[in-house]
Amino acid sequence: MTVWHLKLFVDVAELGSISAAAAKNRVRQPSVSQKVAELEKHYGVLLFERLGNRLHITESGEKLLDMARDLVARFEFLEEFMEGEHHRTRLRVGATLTIGSSIFPRVMQAFRSQYPQVEVYGTTNNTAEICSKLMKNELDIALVEGRVKDLELISIPMLPDYLVLACGRGHPFFSQETVYSHELNGMEFAMREQGSGTRELFEQYAAEQRIAFRTVFEYNNFDAIRQAVSVNNCLAVVSARLFEDAARDGGVRLFRNEGADWDRTFNLVYHKNKLINATIERFCAVLEQFQHQRGTAGVRMYRLANR
């Protein structure tokens, strides 16, 4: 028994004849008669009686009719809804917190401006959570600054970035032109939370340089990290893009690692089984427009030496 059986049954009952139902559905009369007969055999009841030249619905047919109407109406609604879905274009994009607090809003604005017909959903979280959402197909693609560990995910470098050491006016480093890596020993830091790509890169560097720093604050919010730097005189290691305004205003001093140990990329990440459709390709094309835009242009960088 199928919805098609029920639809023909409803049409025969409402129109009062096999021929009218056949004409409405553009099928042959024997086909309608066969489907009604199959329905009667399936349920083991008589649905119509023929008296003279007219069909009369039976008591069992009347009981089926109300429920059949409801099921047919629901199915037709489903068909219309899914037809609309077929023509609906959506893109679910994730971004890690560093990217979400810097370049992501501009990328999304550019994409929405160029492709207003696409329904866009964006979300931010740390690298671990964004990768988890990609694995569960809760996102189509993502921009991630951390190292992607899951072999099911493909990571493509897209945008250049680098970390800097940031200090506020009240910190002793603010008066220095150069900071040496050994001077970071024992210093108080405001750090990103566990699962952050930024934190992972700095902790790897600290282990290689044998730096024993102190984590005083741990945040997943960059405004809080900025406050820890400017008010609590903590150090922070963050993307240079996040402190560019404060650096231009003279409120913080940024030190860039001279060995490029803190250089990295923002990566486009997606599941290896993801269908790369036209919408994703268009997003990548918009992203490429930002490859040569450096938010830190005009910001003086001081020197962090590995010694």
C-alpha positions as MATLAB code, in Angstrom:
seq = 'MTVWHLKLFVDVAELGSISAAAAKNRVRQPSVSQKVAELEKHYGVLLFERLGNRLHITESGEKLLDMARDLVARFEFLEEFMEGEHHRTRLRVGATLTIGSSIFPRVMQAFRSQYPQVEVYGTTNNTAEICSKLMKNELDIALVEGRVKDLELISIPMLPDYLVLACGRGHPFFSQETVYSHELNGMEFAMREQGSGTRELFEQYAAEQRIAFRTVFEYNNFDAIRQAVSVNNCLAVVSARLFEDAARDGGVRLFRNEGADWDRTFNLVYHKNKLINATIERFCAVLEQFQHQRGTAGVRMYRLANR';
ca = [
       0.000    0.000    0.000;
       1.375    3.420   -1.004;
       0.315    7.041   -0.804;
      -0.583    6.732   -4.491;
      -3.173    4.066   -3.571;
      -4.661    6.380   -0.957;
      -4.709    9.392   -3.272;
      -6.626    7.512   -5.976;
      -9.022    6.154   -3.352;
      -9.709    9.678   -2.039;
     -10.282   11.023   -5.556;
     -12.696    8.193   -6.430;
     -14.625    8.797   -3.202;
     -14.817   12.567   -3.673;
     -15.526   12.559   -7.423;
     -17.854    9.587   -7.324;
     -16.406    7.651  -10.254;
     -13.371    5.762  -11.479;
     -13.327    7.703  -14.750;
     -13.298   11.120  -13.053;
     -10.429   10.071  -10.760;
      -8.515    8.702  -13.760;
      -9.008   11.947  -15.693;
      -7.890   14.080  -12.743;
      -4.677   12.091  -12.311;
      -4.085   11.587  -16.046;
      -4.015    7.796  -15.849;
      -6.098    5.036  -17.457;
      -9.302    3.842  -15.747;
      -8.081    0.233  -15.377;
      -5.093    1.536  -13.430;
      -7.378    3.306  -10.918;
      -9.602    0.233  -10.611;
      -6.538   -1.927   -9.965;
      -5.214    0.357   -7.208;
      -8.594    0.442   -5.451;
      -8.816   -3.346   -5.683;
      -5.276   -3.675   -4.262;
      -6.243   -1.389   -1.376;
      -9.337   -3.502   -0.636;
      -7.248   -6.676   -0.710;
      -4.585   -5.141    1.542;
      -7.111   -4.220    4.271;
      -9.518   -7.118    3.598;
     -12.584   -4.852    3.343;
     -14.895   -3.605    0.607;
     -14.465    0.132    0.052;
     -17.043    0.753   -2.693;
     -20.252   -0.850   -3.875;
     -21.644   -0.344   -7.358;
     -25.400    0.193   -7.397;
     -26.644    0.735  -10.920;
     -24.239    3.128  -12.648;
     -22.964    4.779   -9.470;
     -20.301    3.955   -6.917;
     -21.245    4.166   -3.264;
     -18.630    4.244   -0.533;
     -19.057    1.648    2.195;
     -18.961    2.167    5.939;
     -15.382    0.840    6.004;
     -14.552    3.197    3.134;
     -15.922    6.169    5.084;
     -13.728    5.294    8.057;
     -10.681    5.091    5.818;
     -11.516    8.256    3.904;
     -10.901   10.768    6.719;
      -7.548    9.275    7.623;
      -6.555    8.869    3.981;
      -7.358   12.545    3.289;
      -5.126   13.553    6.192;
      -2.240   11.335    5.074;
      -2.480   12.466    1.447;
      -2.588   16.132    2.508;
       0.478   15.650    4.733;
       2.354   13.901    1.946;
       1.542   16.661   -0.549;
       2.736   19.244    1.983;
       5.952   17.239    2.411;
       6.450   17.148   -1.361;
       5.971   20.915   -1.650;
       8.269   21.554    1.299;
      11.064   19.374   -0.047;
      10.700   20.911   -3.486;
      11.360   24.233   -1.823;
      14.358   22.733   -0.033;
      15.699   21.580   -3.403;
      15.877   25.198   -4.525;
      17.134   26.494   -1.178;
      20.835   27.269   -0.905;
      22.452   27.238    2.511;
      25.985   27.423    3.879;
      26.997   26.645    7.466;
      30.381   28.143    8.279;
      32.367   27.811   11.464;
      35.317   29.866   12.661;
      37.676   29.579   15.576;
      37.575   32.418   18.101;
      40.657   34.246   16.825;
      39.283   34.305   13.293;
      35.788   35.094   14.527;
      37.142   38.126   16.371;
      39.179   39.427   13.446;
      38.684   38.656    9.761;
      35.594   36.402    9.840;
      32.962   39.171   10.019;
      34.454   40.872    6.943;
      34.614   37.602    4.995;
      31.011   36.798    5.825;
      29.862   40.316    4.945;
      31.600   40.100    1.564;
      30.076   36.689    0.828;
      26.557   37.758    1.818;
      26.890   40.905   -0.255;
      27.938   38.978   -3.364;
      25.494   36.076   -2.851;
      22.428   37.446   -1.031;
      20.318   34.452   -2.123;
      22.358   32.062    0.046;
      21.126   31.434    3.592;
      24.225   31.695    5.757;
      24.755   30.387    9.280;
      27.963   31.246   11.116;
      29.303   30.202   14.509;
      32.548   30.530   16.464;
      34.274   28.277   18.986;
      37.727   26.898   19.679;
      39.500   24.581   17.251;
      38.505   21.367   19.009;
      34.797   22.254   19.070;
      34.715   23.482   15.471;
      36.367   20.265   14.282;
      33.844   18.257   16.292;
      30.984   20.057   14.543;
      32.534   19.320   11.152;
      32.802   15.644   12.046;
      29.112   15.556   13.050;
      28.061   17.401    9.852;
      26.777   20.333   11.880;
      28.934   22.607    9.695;
      29.777   22.510    5.993;
      33.175   24.207    6.208;
      35.217   26.137    8.735;
      38.121   28.538    9.128;
      40.541   27.253   11.739;
      43.881   28.570   12.983;
      44.810   25.492   14.971;
      46.337   22.227   13.871;
      43.676   19.798   12.676;
      44.378   16.349   14.099;
      41.477   14.269   12.793;
      42.425   12.373    9.638;
      38.825   12.608    8.410;
      39.217   16.372    7.984;
      40.996   18.115    5.122;
      42.836   21.332    5.969;
      43.923   23.808    3.284;
      46.060   26.880    4.176;
      44.278   30.028    3.034;
      45.241   33.185    4.935;
      48.588   34.169    6.515;
      48.709   35.013   10.214;
      51.200   35.166   13.068;
      51.161   35.378   16.830;
      52.643   38.212   18.849;
      53.534   38.749   22.467;
      51.390   41.607   23.801;
      52.057   43.715   26.885;
      50.398   46.823   28.306;
      51.887   50.108   29.441;
      52.262   48.911   33.018;
      54.447   45.941   32.130;
      58.280   46.139   32.303;
      58.553   44.883   28.714;
      56.725   47.963   27.424;
      59.926   50.023   27.531;
      61.996   47.383   25.727;
      62.769   47.212   22.038;
      63.641   43.523   22.289;
      62.396   40.739   24.569;
      64.398   37.525   24.835;
      62.597   34.222   25.196;
      64.327   33.385   28.520;
      62.798   36.567   29.995;
      59.374   34.948   29.733;
      60.253   32.535   32.533;
      58.012   33.118   35.549;
      55.947   35.776   33.758;
      52.186   35.954   34.289;
      50.067   35.214   31.225;
      46.447   35.517   30.221;
      45.905   32.377   28.153;
      43.290   30.972   25.829;
      41.366   27.908   26.995;
      42.364   24.303   26.333;
      41.477   23.284   22.767;
      42.632   26.607   21.331;
      45.026   26.470   18.384;
      46.694   29.671   19.606;
      47.405   28.154   23.010;
      48.699   24.919   21.512;
      51.197   26.757   19.296;
      52.550   28.862   22.150;
      52.785   25.919   24.563;
      54.746   23.994   21.946;
      57.133   26.939   21.579;
      57.462   27.321   25.361;
      58.351   23.630   25.712;
      61.008   23.895   22.994;
      62.502   27.020   24.579;
      62.182   25.603   28.124;
      60.035   28.492   29.266;
      58.120   28.018   32.521;
      55.437   30.719   32.465;
      52.508   31.188   34.849;
      48.904   31.081   33.652;
      47.039   33.608   35.820;
      43.922   34.001   33.711;
      42.306   31.629   31.221;
      39.684   33.013   28.854;
      37.826   32.116   25.687;
      36.961   35.783   25.244;
      39.373   38.243   23.648;
      37.923   41.301   25.360;
      38.782   39.656   28.668;
      42.314   38.942   27.438;
      42.706   42.571   26.362;
      41.616   43.685   29.827;
      44.076   41.287   31.457;
      46.867   42.835   29.386;
      45.926   46.479   29.926;
      44.599   46.353   33.513;
      46.277   43.351   35.166;
      49.665   43.773   33.443;
      49.648   40.215   32.136;
      51.317   39.081   28.959;
      49.302   37.413   26.205;
      50.167   35.564   23.035;
      47.532   36.199   20.392;
      47.071   36.862   16.710;
      48.498   40.254   15.807;
      45.153   41.104   14.187;
      43.452   41.212   17.603;
      45.613   43.993   19.058;
      46.190   46.098   15.950;
      43.977   49.014   17.101;
      45.427   49.071   20.613;
      48.953   48.947   19.161;
      48.253   51.889   16.850;
      46.860   53.841   19.808;
      49.991   53.112   21.835;
      48.175   51.191   24.559;
      50.063   47.956   23.988;
      53.390   46.924   22.542;
      53.603   43.887   20.266;
      56.660   41.672   19.927;
      56.996   39.426   16.894;
      59.091   36.285   17.034;
      62.155   36.814   14.885;
      62.460   33.143   13.970;
      58.968   32.962   12.509;
      58.178   30.209   15.038;
      54.823   31.872   15.608;
      53.894   32.264   11.961;
      50.910   30.213   10.887;
      47.943   30.189    8.533;
      44.204   30.323    8.813;
      43.019   27.094    7.210;
      39.884   26.121    5.339;
      38.704   22.825    6.829;
      36.021   20.371    5.706;
      35.221   16.679    5.980;
      36.911   14.518    3.372;
      33.531   13.130    2.274;
      31.919   16.552    1.963;
      30.511   17.372   -1.450;
      32.211   20.597   -2.561;
      29.288   22.255   -4.289;
      29.066   25.569   -6.115;
      28.187   27.466   -2.930;
      31.329   26.276   -1.127;
      33.427   27.086   -4.190;
      31.996   30.619   -4.212;
      32.845   31.028   -0.526;
      36.436   29.944   -1.248;
      36.634   32.495   -4.060;
      35.527   35.251   -1.667;
      38.046   34.035    0.901;
      40.851   34.304   -1.647;
      40.106   38.033   -1.931;
      41.428   38.387    1.630;
      44.687   36.484    1.125;
      46.797   39.591    0.703;
      45.008   41.798    3.210;
      47.117   42.257    6.320;
      45.248   43.918    9.155;
      48.488   44.827   10.898;
      49.702   47.167    8.174;
      51.167   50.277    9.779;
      51.556   48.643   13.207;
      55.093   48.692   14.548;
      56.338   45.301   15.651;
      59.074   44.924   18.245;
      61.461   41.986   18.467;
      61.126   38.698   20.360;
      64.436   36.855   20.156;
      64.944   33.151   20.787;
      67.715   33.270   23.320;
];
